[in-house]
């Protein structure tokens, strides 16, 4: 097995090889690196992941009694009688993971909002920047979900820990998507934090069978973590599959992604709608002398004016030349002669 | 000067925020190799004008025509506090599609930023952040540079370095528009205008202009 230093050296070499490359993919890879770096430097969020999840699960494990409660499972089609303490831990770990990832993504997008606009105006492709944010979200959510699932295993043993972890992962992606939309749409950091917390409160409380005995009613299914909670509960107490419900979180991510693309495009638009001076095209004109004495003339830049009597050319002889159209375009992309 | 002899031209720019009309038909041209200054009191609309010129903000009416790539140094320092100075350069290298960072590193050295290359922007002082803000605007060697209070927070040496860089840009035919709230050091400008009542008015000729520089009024 290769030592970590060698792997790091390879990664640095790969990173350096991207510098100077201007393809869309190179830009995407660099942007992903910068997005992950931003997440990694959010020490508060990382501290919450490391400390808050075990503390929160420990509190729930200690405080919630081991009574039996009924949980309405859409996956199984009937109510399950389960340990309230263990069910509360599933609910608590989803709550913790979603809040932290939502907060991380919101903070990252919100804080780099003006910077991202500057990058786009400088020429960075929007789609690559947004794609980088989503990839970074996936890369951050994955270890967080795995860590949370492992910590929960310290308190009790779910029947399908992998599916529990996957449910945590999709719920994290859902709230990451929400954080992204809020980071783009809200101007205040405090407002975004409150919205995430309030959405999470409603989401978790309405699905809690102790608080809401009718937790299987229609509107509950529209909650962001409904699918993840259903899948995690089935994975925790049975051997049945529930991957379809876990994937419901990805539908939410898709929805939030579409909203993000729209808002990001609007926010980073070149609003000025500059009119660019007509650019001077480089024309290639090929004149071929044929065997019969005639000339064949080909132009790569549209119609050309051919005059065989230039000194005596009447002033009006160029009136058939089509006028150049001034087109609307992004001025920053154009370079006219004389300007560097 | 022919009508084509400009690198940036503002034509009848109007901009209002609600009922507050900020720009009321701004018109001016920036010529190749020229340093132009626009001054104005606080709240005169200088930053709004520059944001419109840069494309960050849409004008209610009017248009902006320019040639060459734009370099824009906003008044509010726009950097990412979580990224290092070096990472900023590499990120903007992507955006500007630059093959190398030679010019960026030259600017970094001249503005005495080299020792901060591996430091996060969030840990830099205000003046040092402003240098980074400026480097990001100039590192792609733009044909037209728009700067809003570009030397705020600079010490004297960096102030002089800033003007030396600006003069070199102009000597190479690039154009620079500097917006400021005070008109000190006006001899460094080829032309000076004042933004007043939402319009740009020519100030008296500057020292550089009267010294016989090729720039037309």
Coordinates of C-alpha atoms in Angstrom, one line a residue:
Chain A
X1 CA 0.0 0.0 0.0
X2 CA 1.3 3.4 -0.9
X3 CA 2.1 5.8 1.9
X4 CA -0.2 8.8 2.4
X5 CA 2.6 11.3 1.5
X6 CA 3.0 9.7 -1.9
X7 CA -0.8 9.9 -2.5
X8 CA -0.7 13.6 -1.5
X9 CA 2.2 14.2 -3.8
X10 CA 0.3 12.6 -6.7
X11 CA -2.8 14.8 -5.8
X12 CA -0.7 17.9 -5.8
X13 CA 0.9 16.9 -9.2
X14 CA -2.6 16.3 -10.6
X15 CA -3.7 19.7 -9.3
X16 CA -0.7 21.4 -10.8
X17 CA -1.4 19.7 -14.2
X18 CA -4.8 21.4 -14.2
X19 CA -3.2 24.9 -14.1
X20 CA -3.1 26.5 -17.4
X21 CA -5.7 24.1 -18.9
X22 CA -8.8 26.0 -19.9
X23 CA -11.1 23.2 -20.9
X24 CA -14.6 23.0 -19.3
X25 CA -13.6 19.8 -17.4
X26 CA -10.4 21.3 -16.1
X27 CA -12.3 24.3 -14.8
X28 CA -14.9 22.0 -13.2
X29 CA -12.2 20.0 -11.4
X30 CA -10.5 23.1 -10.2
X31 CA -13.8 24.5 -9.0
X32 CA -14.6 21.3 -7.2
X33 CA -11.3 21.5 -5.4
X34 CA -11.9 25.1 -4.3
X35 CA -15.5 24.3 -3.1
X36 CA -14.3 21.3 -1.1
X37 CA -11.5 23.5 0.4
X38 CA -14.1 26.0 1.5
X39 CA -16.1 23.3 3.2
X40 CA -13.0 21.9 4.9
X41 CA -12.2 25.3 6.3
X42 CA -15.7 25.7 7.9
X43 CA -14.4 24.7 11.3
X44 CA -17.7 25.3 13.0
X45 CA -19.5 22.9 10.8
X46 CA -16.8 20.3 11.1
X47 CA -16.8 20.7 14.8
X48 CA -20.6 20.1 14.8
X49 CA -20.2 17.0 12.8
X50 CA -17.5 15.5 15.1
X51 CA -19.0 16.6 18.4
X52 CA -22.7 17.4 18.0
X53 CA -23.8 14.1 16.4
X54 CA -22.5 11.8 19.2
X55 CA -23.6 14.2 21.9
X56 CA -27.1 14.6 20.5
X57 CA -27.4 10.8 20.0
X58 CA -26.1 10.3 23.5
X59 CA -28.7 12.6 25.0
X60 CA -31.5 11.0 23.0
X61 CA -30.3 7.5 24.1
X62 CA -30.3 8.6 27.7
X63 CA -33.5 10.6 27.9
X64 CA -36.0 8.8 25.7
X65 CA -37.7 5.8 27.4
X66 CA -37.7 2.4 25.8
X67 CA -41.5 2.2 25.4
X68 CA -43.1 0.6 22.4
X69 CA -44.6 2.9 19.8
X70 CA -46.4 2.5 16.5
X71 CA -44.6 3.8 13.4
X72 CA -46.7 3.9 10.2
X73 CA -44.5 2.5 7.5
X74 CA -45.5 3.2 3.9
X75 CA -42.8 0.8 2.8
X76 CA -44.4 -2.2 4.6
X77 CA -47.9 -0.9 4.3
X78 CA -48.7 -1.3 8.0
X79 CA -47.7 0.1 11.4
X80 CA -44.5 -1.3 13.0
X81 CA -44.3 -1.6 16.8
X82 CA -40.8 -0.4 17.6
X83 CA -38.7 0.8 20.5
X84 CA -39.3 4.5 21.0
X85 CA -35.7 5.1 22.0
X86 CA -34.3 3.6 18.9
X87 CA -36.8 5.3 16.6
X88 CA -36.0 8.6 18.3
X89 CA -32.4 8.0 17.5
X90 CA -33.1 7.6 13.8
X91 CA -35.1 10.8 13.9
X92 CA -32.4 12.6 15.8
X93 CA -29.5 11.5 13.6
X94 CA -31.4 12.6 10.4
X95 CA -32.2 15.9 12.1
X96 CA -28.5 16.4 13.1
X97 CA -27.1 15.5 9.7
X98 CA -29.6 17.5 7.7
X99 CA -29.1 20.6 9.8
X100 CA -25.3 20.5 9.6
X101 CA -25.1 19.8 5.9
X102 CA -27.8 22.4 5.2
X103 CA -25.9 24.9 7.2
X104 CA -22.6 24.1 5.6
X105 CA -23.9 24.4 2.1
X106 CA -25.9 27.6 2.9
X107 CA -22.8 29.2 4.5
X108 CA -20.6 28.3 1.6
X109 CA -22.9 29.6 -1.1
X110 CA -23.9 32.7 0.8
X111 CA -20.4 33.7 1.7
X112 CA -19.0 33.3 -1.8
X113 CA -22.0 34.8 -3.5
X114 CA -20.3 38.1 -4.6
X115 CA -17.1 36.3 -5.4
X116 CA -18.9 33.8 -7.6
X117 CA -20.6 36.7 -9.5
X118 CA -17.1 38.2 -10.0
X119 CA -15.8 34.9 -11.3
X120 CA -18.7 34.6 -13.7
X121 CA -18.3 38.1 -15.0
X122 CA -14.6 37.3 -15.5
X123 CA -15.6 34.5 -17.7
X124 CA -16.0 31.4 -15.6
X125 CA -18.8 29.1 -16.9
X126 CA -21.8 29.2 -14.6
X127 CA -22.7 25.6 -15.1
X128 CA -19.3 24.4 -14.1
X129 CA -19.4 26.5 -10.9
X130 CA -22.8 25.1 -10.0
X131 CA -21.8 21.6 -10.8
X132 CA -18.8 22.0 -8.6
X133 CA -21.0 23.1 -5.7
X134 CA -23.2 20.0 -6.1
X135 CA -20.2 17.6 -6.4
X136 CA -18.7 19.2 -3.3
X137 CA -22.0 18.7 -1.5
X138 CA -22.0 15.0 -2.4
X139 CA -18.3 14.7 -1.3
X140 CA -19.1 16.4 2.1
X141 CA -22.4 14.5 2.7
X142 CA -21.0 11.1 2.1
X143 CA -18.4 10.9 5.0
X144 CA -20.8 12.8 7.3
X145 CA -23.6 10.2 6.7
X146 CA -21.1 7.4 7.2
X147 CA -19.8 8.9 10.4
X148 CA -23.3 9.5 11.7
X149 CA -24.3 5.9 10.9
X150 CA -21.2 4.6 12.7
X151 CA -21.8 6.7 15.7
X152 CA -25.4 5.5 15.9
X153 CA -24.2 1.9 15.8
X154 CA -22.4 2.6 19.1
X155 CA -25.8 3.0 20.8
X156 CA -27.8 0.3 19.0
X157 CA -27.5 -2.0 16.1
X158 CA -29.9 -1.4 13.2
X159 CA -30.8 -4.4 11.1
X160 CA -29.4 -2.8 7.9
X161 CA -26.8 -0.2 8.8
X162 CA -25.8 0.4 5.2
X163 CA -29.3 1.4 4.2
X164 CA -29.6 3.6 7.3
X165 CA -26.4 5.3 6.2
X166 CA -27.7 5.7 2.7
X167 CA -30.9 7.3 4.0
X168 CA -28.8 9.7 6.0
X169 CA -26.8 10.5 2.9
X170 CA -29.9 11.3 0.8
X171 CA -31.5 13.4 3.6
X172 CA -28.2 15.4 3.8
X173 CA -28.3 16.0 0.0
X174 CA -31.9 17.2 0.4
X175 CA -31.0 19.8 3.0
X176 CA -27.8 20.7 1.1
X177 CA -29.9 21.5 -1.8
X178 CA -32.2 23.6 0.4
X179 CA -29.2 25.4 1.8
X180 CA -27.9 26.1 -1.6
X181 CA -31.2 27.7 -2.7
X182 CA -31.4 29.8 0.5
X183 CA -27.7 30.8 0.1
X184 CA -28.5 32.2 -3.4
X185 CA -31.9 33.7 -2.7
X186 CA -31.5 35.3 0.8
X187 CA -29.4 38.3 1.5
X188 CA -29.1 37.7 5.3
X189 CA -27.1 34.9 6.8
X190 CA -29.3 34.9 9.9
X191 CA -32.4 34.6 7.8
X192 CA -31.1 31.5 6.1
X193 CA -30.1 29.8 9.3
X194 CA -33.6 30.4 10.7
X195 CA -35.3 29.1 7.7
X196 CA -33.3 25.9 7.7
X197 CA -34.0 25.4 11.4
X198 CA -37.7 26.0 11.1
X199 CA -38.1 23.8 8.0
X200 CA -36.2 21.1 9.9
X201 CA -38.4 21.5 13.0
X202 CA -41.6 21.1 11.0
X203 CA -40.1 18.2 9.0
X204 CA -39.0 16.2 12.0
X205 CA -41.8 17.0 14.4
X206 CA -44.6 16.2 12.1
X207 CA -43.1 12.8 11.3
X208 CA -42.6 11.9 15.0
X209 CA -45.2 9.2 15.9
X210 CA -45.2 10.3 19.5
X211 CA -46.1 13.9 18.6
X212 CA -48.3 13.1 15.6
X213 CA -50.0 9.7 15.8
X214 CA -51.4 10.2 12.3
X215 CA -47.9 10.5 10.8
X216 CA -48.9 8.6 7.7
X217 CA -51.4 11.2 6.3
X218 CA -50.9 12.5 2.8
X219 CA -49.2 15.9 3.5
X220 CA -46.6 14.2 5.6
X221 CA -45.3 12.5 2.5
X222 CA -44.4 15.8 1.0
X223 CA -41.9 16.6 3.8
X224 CA -38.3 16.7 2.7
X225 CA -37.0 13.8 4.8
X226 CA -40.1 11.7 4.6
X227 CA -38.5 9.2 2.2
X228 CA -35.3 9.0 4.2
X229 CA -37.1 8.6 7.5
X230 CA -39.3 5.8 6.1
X231 CA -36.3 4.0 4.6
X232 CA -34.2 4.4 7.7
X233 CA -36.9 3.1 10.0
X234 CA -37.5 0.1 7.8
X235 CA -33.7 -0.5 7.7
X236 CA -33.4 -0.1 11.4
X237 CA -36.0 -2.6 12.4
X238 CA -36.6 -5.0 9.5
X239 CA -34.7 -6.8 6.7
X240 CA -37.0 -5.4 4.0
X241 CA -35.7 -3.2 1.2
X242 CA -36.6 0.5 1.1
X243 CA -34.1 2.0 -1.3
X244 CA -36.9 3.6 -3.4
X245 CA -38.0 5.7 -0.4
X246 CA -34.4 6.7 0.4
X247 CA -34.1 7.9 -3.2
X248 CA -37.0 10.3 -2.7
X249 CA -34.5 12.7 -1.2
X250 CA -32.8 12.9 -4.6
X251 CA -36.1 14.2 -6.1
X252 CA -35.9 17.1 -3.6
X253 CA -32.3 17.6 -4.6
X254 CA -33.3 17.8 -8.2
X255 CA -36.0 20.3 -7.5
X256 CA -33.6 22.5 -5.4
X257 CA -31.0 22.1 -8.1
X258 CA -33.3 23.5 -10.8
X259 CA -34.2 26.4 -8.6
X260 CA -30.5 27.0 -7.9
X261 CA -29.6 27.1 -11.6
X262 CA -32.4 29.6 -12.2
X263 CA -31.5 31.9 -9.3
X264 CA -27.7 31.6 -9.9
X265 CA -28.2 32.5 -13.6
X266 CA -30.2 35.5 -12.6
X267 CA -27.8 36.7 -9.9
X268 CA -24.7 36.4 -12.0
X269 CA -26.2 37.7 -15.2
X270 CA -24.3 40.4 -17.2
X271 CA -27.1 42.9 -16.6
X272 CA -25.7 45.7 -18.6
X273 CA -26.6 44.0 -21.9
X274 CA -23.6 45.8 -23.5
X275 CA -23.6 46.5 -27.2
X276 CA -20.4 45.5 -28.7
X277 CA -18.7 47.3 -31.5
X278 CA -18.9 45.2 -34.6
X279 CA -15.9 42.9 -34.5
X280 CA -13.5 42.9 -37.4
X281 CA -13.5 39.5 -38.9
X282 CA -10.5 38.0 -40.5
X283 CA -11.4 37.2 -44.0
X284 CA -9.7 34.7 -46.3
X285 CA -10.3 35.5 -50.0
X286 CA -9.1 32.9 -52.5
X287 CA -8.7 34.0 -56.0
X288 CA -8.1 31.2 -58.5
X289 CA -7.3 31.7 -62.2
X290 CA -9.0 29.2 -64.4
X291 CA -7.8 27.8 -67.6
X292 CA -10.4 29.7 -69.6
X293 CA -9.1 33.0 -68.3
X294 CA -11.9 33.7 -65.8
X295 CA -11.4 34.1 -62.1
X296 CA -12.9 32.1 -59.3
X297 CA -13.3 34.1 -56.0
X298 CA -14.2 32.6 -52.7
X299 CA -14.6 34.5 -49.5
X300 CA -14.9 33.1 -46.0
X301 CA -16.4 36.3 -44.6
X302 CA -19.5 36.9 -46.7
X303 CA -19.9 39.1 -49.8
X304 CA -16.9 41.1 -51.0
X305 CA -16.5 44.0 -53.3
X306 CA -14.5 43.4 -56.4
X307 CA -13.4 46.4 -58.4
X308 CA -11.1 46.2 -61.4
X309 CA -10.9 50.0 -62.0
X310 CA -10.2 51.3 -58.6
X311 CA -8.9 54.8 -59.6
X312 CA -12.0 55.4 -61.5
X313 CA -14.4 53.8 -59.2
X314 CA -17.5 55.9 -58.7
X315 CA -18.4 56.9 -55.1
X316 CA -21.5 54.9 -55.2
X317 CA -20.0 51.6 -56.3
X318 CA -20.0 50.2 -52.7
X319 CA -23.7 50.6 -52.1
X320 CA -24.3 47.0 -52.7
X321 CA -22.1 46.1 -49.8
X322 CA -24.3 44.9 -47.0
X323 CA -24.2 47.0 -43.8
X324 CA -22.6 45.4 -40.8
X325 CA -25.1 44.7 -38.2
X326 CA -24.4 45.8 -34.6
X327 CA -25.3 42.8 -32.6
X328 CA -26.0 42.5 -28.9
X329 CA -23.4 40.5 -27.2
X330 CA -21.3 40.2 -24.1
X331 CA -18.8 43.0 -24.6
X332 CA -16.2 41.3 -22.5
X333 CA -15.8 38.6 -24.9
X334 CA -14.9 40.8 -27.9
X335 CA -11.6 42.2 -28.8
X336 CA -11.3 44.9 -31.5
X337 CA -8.1 45.9 -33.3
X338 CA -5.9 48.3 -31.4
X339 CA -7.1 47.0 -28.0
X340 CA -5.1 44.4 -26.2
Chain B
X1 CA -10.6 62.1 -32.6
X2 CA -12.8 59.9 -34.7
X3 CA -16.0 58.5 -33.3
X4 CA -14.4 55.1 -33.4
X5 CA -11.4 56.2 -31.3
X6 CA -12.5 55.0 -27.9
X7 CA -12.1 51.9 -25.8
X8 CA -15.2 52.5 -23.7
X9 CA -18.2 54.7 -24.3
X10 CA -21.2 55.4 -22.1
X11 CA -24.3 56.5 -24.0
X12 CA -27.2 58.1 -22.1
X13 CA -27.1 55.9 -19.0
X14 CA -30.0 56.2 -16.7
X15 CA -30.4 54.3 -13.5
X16 CA -32.9 54.7 -10.6
X17 CA -33.4 52.8 -7.4
X18 CA -37.1 53.2 -6.7
X19 CA -38.0 56.8 -7.0
X20 CA -34.4 57.9 -6.5
X21 CA -32.9 58.7 -9.8
X22 CA -29.1 58.2 -9.6
X23 CA -27.9 58.4 -13.1
X24 CA -29.5 60.9 -15.5
X25 CA -28.0 60.4 -18.9
X26 CA -24.3 59.8 -18.3
X27 CA -22.3 60.2 -21.5
X28 CA -18.5 60.0 -21.9
X29 CA -15.8 58.2 -23.8
X30 CA -12.6 56.6 -22.7
X31 CA -9.8 56.7 -25.2
X32 CA -6.9 54.3 -25.8
X33 CA -4.0 55.0 -23.5
X34 CA -5.9 57.4 -21.3
X35 CA -6.3 57.6 -17.5
X36 CA -9.6 59.3 -16.8
X37 CA -10.9 60.2 -13.4
X38 CA -14.5 60.6 -12.3
X39 CA -14.9 62.2 -8.9
X40 CA -18.1 63.0 -7.0
X41 CA -19.4 63.5 -3.5
X42 CA -20.6 60.7 -1.4
X43 CA -23.9 59.4 -2.8
X44 CA -23.4 61.0 -6.2
X45 CA -23.7 57.6 -7.9
X46 CA -20.1 56.8 -8.6
X47 CA -20.2 53.2 -7.6
X48 CA -23.6 52.7 -9.3
X49 CA -22.0 54.1 -12.5
X50 CA -19.1 51.7 -12.3
X51 CA -21.3 48.7 -11.6
X52 CA -23.3 49.6 -14.7
X53 CA -20.2 50.0 -16.8
X54 CA -18.8 46.7 -15.6
X55 CA -22.0 44.8 -16.4
X56 CA -22.7 44.0 -12.8
X57 CA -25.9 46.2 -12.7
X58 CA -28.4 46.8 -15.5
X59 CA -29.0 50.4 -16.6
X60 CA -32.6 51.4 -17.0
X61 CA -31.7 52.8 -20.3
X62 CA -28.6 53.7 -22.3
X63 CA -25.8 51.5 -23.4
X64 CA -22.1 50.8 -22.8
X65 CA -19.8 50.0 -25.7
X66 CA -16.3 48.8 -25.1
X67 CA -13.4 47.1 -26.8
X68 CA -11.1 44.7 -25.3
X69 CA -11.5 42.7 -22.1
X70 CA -12.6 44.5 -19.0
X71 CA -10.8 44.6 -15.7
X72 CA -13.0 45.6 -12.8
X73 CA -11.8 46.5 -9.4
X74 CA -14.9 47.1 -7.2
X75 CA -15.0 49.4 -4.2
X76 CA -16.2 46.7 -2.0
X77 CA -13.4 44.1 -1.7
X78 CA -14.7 40.9 -3.4
X79 CA -12.6 38.0 -2.4
X80 CA -13.3 34.6 -0.9
X81 CA -12.1 34.6 2.8
X82 CA -11.7 30.8 2.8
X83 CA -9.2 30.7 -0.1
X84 CA -5.6 31.7 -0.1
X85 CA -4.1 34.4 -2.3
X86 CA -2.6 31.7 -4.5
X87 CA -5.9 29.9 -4.8
X88 CA -7.6 33.2 -5.9
X89 CA -5.0 33.6 -8.6
X90 CA -5.6 30.0 -9.8
X91 CA -9.4 30.4 -9.7
X92 CA -9.3 33.5 -11.8
X93 CA -6.7 32.0 -14.1
X94 CA -9.5 29.5 -15.0
X95 CA -12.1 32.3 -15.4
X96 CA -9.8 34.5 -17.6
X97 CA -8.5 31.4 -19.5
X98 CA -4.9 32.3 -18.9
X99 CA -2.2 29.8 -19.9
X100 CA 0.2 31.1 -17.2
X101 CA 0.1 33.3 -14.0
X102 CA 3.2 35.2 -15.1
X103 CA 1.5 38.6 -15.1
X104 CA -0.4 37.8 -11.9
X105 CA 2.8 37.0 -10.1
X106 CA 4.5 40.1 -11.4
X107 CA 1.7 42.2 -10.0
X108 CA 1.8 40.3 -6.7
X109 CA 5.5 41.0 -6.4
X110 CA 5.2 44.7 -7.2
X111 CA 2.4 45.1 -4.7
X112 CA 4.4 43.3 -2.1
X113 CA 1.9 40.4 -1.8
X114 CA 4.3 37.5 -2.3
X115 CA 4.7 36.7 1.3
X116 CA 0.9 36.3 1.7
X117 CA 0.5 33.9 -1.2
X118 CA -0.3 31.0 1.1
X119 CA -2.4 32.9 3.5
X120 CA -6.2 32.8 3.6
X121 CA -7.8 36.1 2.3
X122 CA -9.9 36.2 5.5
X123 CA -6.7 36.6 7.5
X124 CA -5.3 39.5 5.5
X125 CA -5.5 43.2 6.6
X126 CA -7.8 45.5 4.7
X127 CA -5.1 47.1 2.7
X128 CA -3.6 43.7 1.7
X129 CA -7.0 42.4 0.7
X130 CA -7.4 45.5 -1.5
X131 CA -4.1 44.7 -3.2
X132 CA -5.5 41.2 -4.0
X133 CA -8.8 42.9 -5.2
X134 CA -6.6 44.9 -7.6
X135 CA -4.5 42.0 -8.8
X136 CA -7.7 40.1 -9.7
X137 CA -8.7 43.0 -11.8
X138 CA -5.4 43.4 -13.7
X139 CA -4.0 39.9 -13.9
X140 CA -5.4 39.2 -17.4
X141 CA -3.9 42.4 -18.8
X142 CA -7.3 44.0 -19.7
X143 CA -7.8 46.5 -22.4
X144 CA -10.0 48.6 -20.3
X145 CA -9.7 48.9 -16.5
X146 CA -12.5 50.2 -14.3
X147 CA -11.5 50.9 -10.7
X148 CA -13.5 52.2 -7.8
X149 CA -11.4 53.8 -5.1
X150 CA -8.6 51.4 -6.0
X151 CA -6.0 52.6 -3.6
X152 CA -8.0 52.7 -0.4
X153 CA -6.0 51.3 2.5
X154 CA -2.7 51.5 0.6
X155 CA 0.4 52.8 2.2
X156 CA 2.6 55.4 0.4
X157 CA 4.8 52.8 -1.4
X158 CA 1.9 50.8 -2.6
X159 CA 0.1 53.9 -3.7
X160 CA 3.1 54.8 -5.8
X161 CA 3.4 51.2 -7.1
X162 CA -0.3 51.4 -8.1
X163 CA 0.2 54.6 -10.1
X164 CA 3.4 53.1 -11.8
X165 CA 1.4 50.1 -12.8
X166 CA -1.5 52.2 -14.1
X167 CA 0.9 54.5 -16.1
X168 CA 2.5 51.4 -17.7
X169 CA -0.9 50.1 -18.7
X170 CA -1.7 53.4 -20.4
X171 CA 1.7 53.6 -22.1
X172 CA 0.8 50.2 -23.7
X173 CA -2.5 51.7 -25.0
X174 CA -4.7 50.3 -22.3
X175 CA -7.3 52.6 -20.8
X176 CA -8.0 53.2 -17.1
X177 CA -11.0 54.8 -15.5
X178 CA -10.6 55.6 -11.8
X179 CA -13.5 56.7 -9.7
X180 CA -12.9 58.4 -6.4
X181 CA -14.7 60.6 -3.9
X182 CA -11.7 63.0 -3.6
X183 CA -9.7 64.7 -6.3
X184 CA -6.2 64.6 -4.8
X185 CA -3.2 64.0 -7.1
X186 CA -5.2 65.1 -10.1
X187 CA -2.0 65.6 -12.1
X188 CA -1.9 61.9 -12.6
X189 CA -5.1 61.9 -14.7
X190 CA -5.3 62.8 -18.3
X191 CA -8.8 64.0 -17.9
X192 CA -11.0 64.6 -14.9
X193 CA -14.8 64.6 -14.8
X194 CA -17.2 65.1 -12.0
X195 CA -20.4 63.2 -11.4
X196 CA -23.0 65.7 -10.4
X197 CA -26.8 65.5 -10.5
X198 CA -26.6 62.2 -12.2
X199 CA -24.4 63.4 -15.1
X200 CA -20.8 63.6 -15.9
X201 CA -19.3 67.1 -16.4
X202 CA -15.7 67.8 -17.5
X203 CA -13.5 69.4 -14.9
X204 CA -10.8 71.9 -15.8
X205 CA -7.9 70.4 -17.7
X206 CA -5.4 68.4 -15.6
X207 CA -1.7 68.9 -15.4
X208 CA -1.0 65.9 -17.6
X209 CA -3.5 67.1 -20.2
X210 CA -2.1 70.7 -20.3
X211 CA 1.4 69.2 -20.5
X212 CA 0.6 68.4 -24.1
X213 CA -0.4 64.8 -24.0
X214 CA -2.0 63.5 -27.1
X215 CA -5.4 63.0 -25.4
X216 CA -8.1 65.2 -26.9
X217 CA -10.6 67.0 -24.7

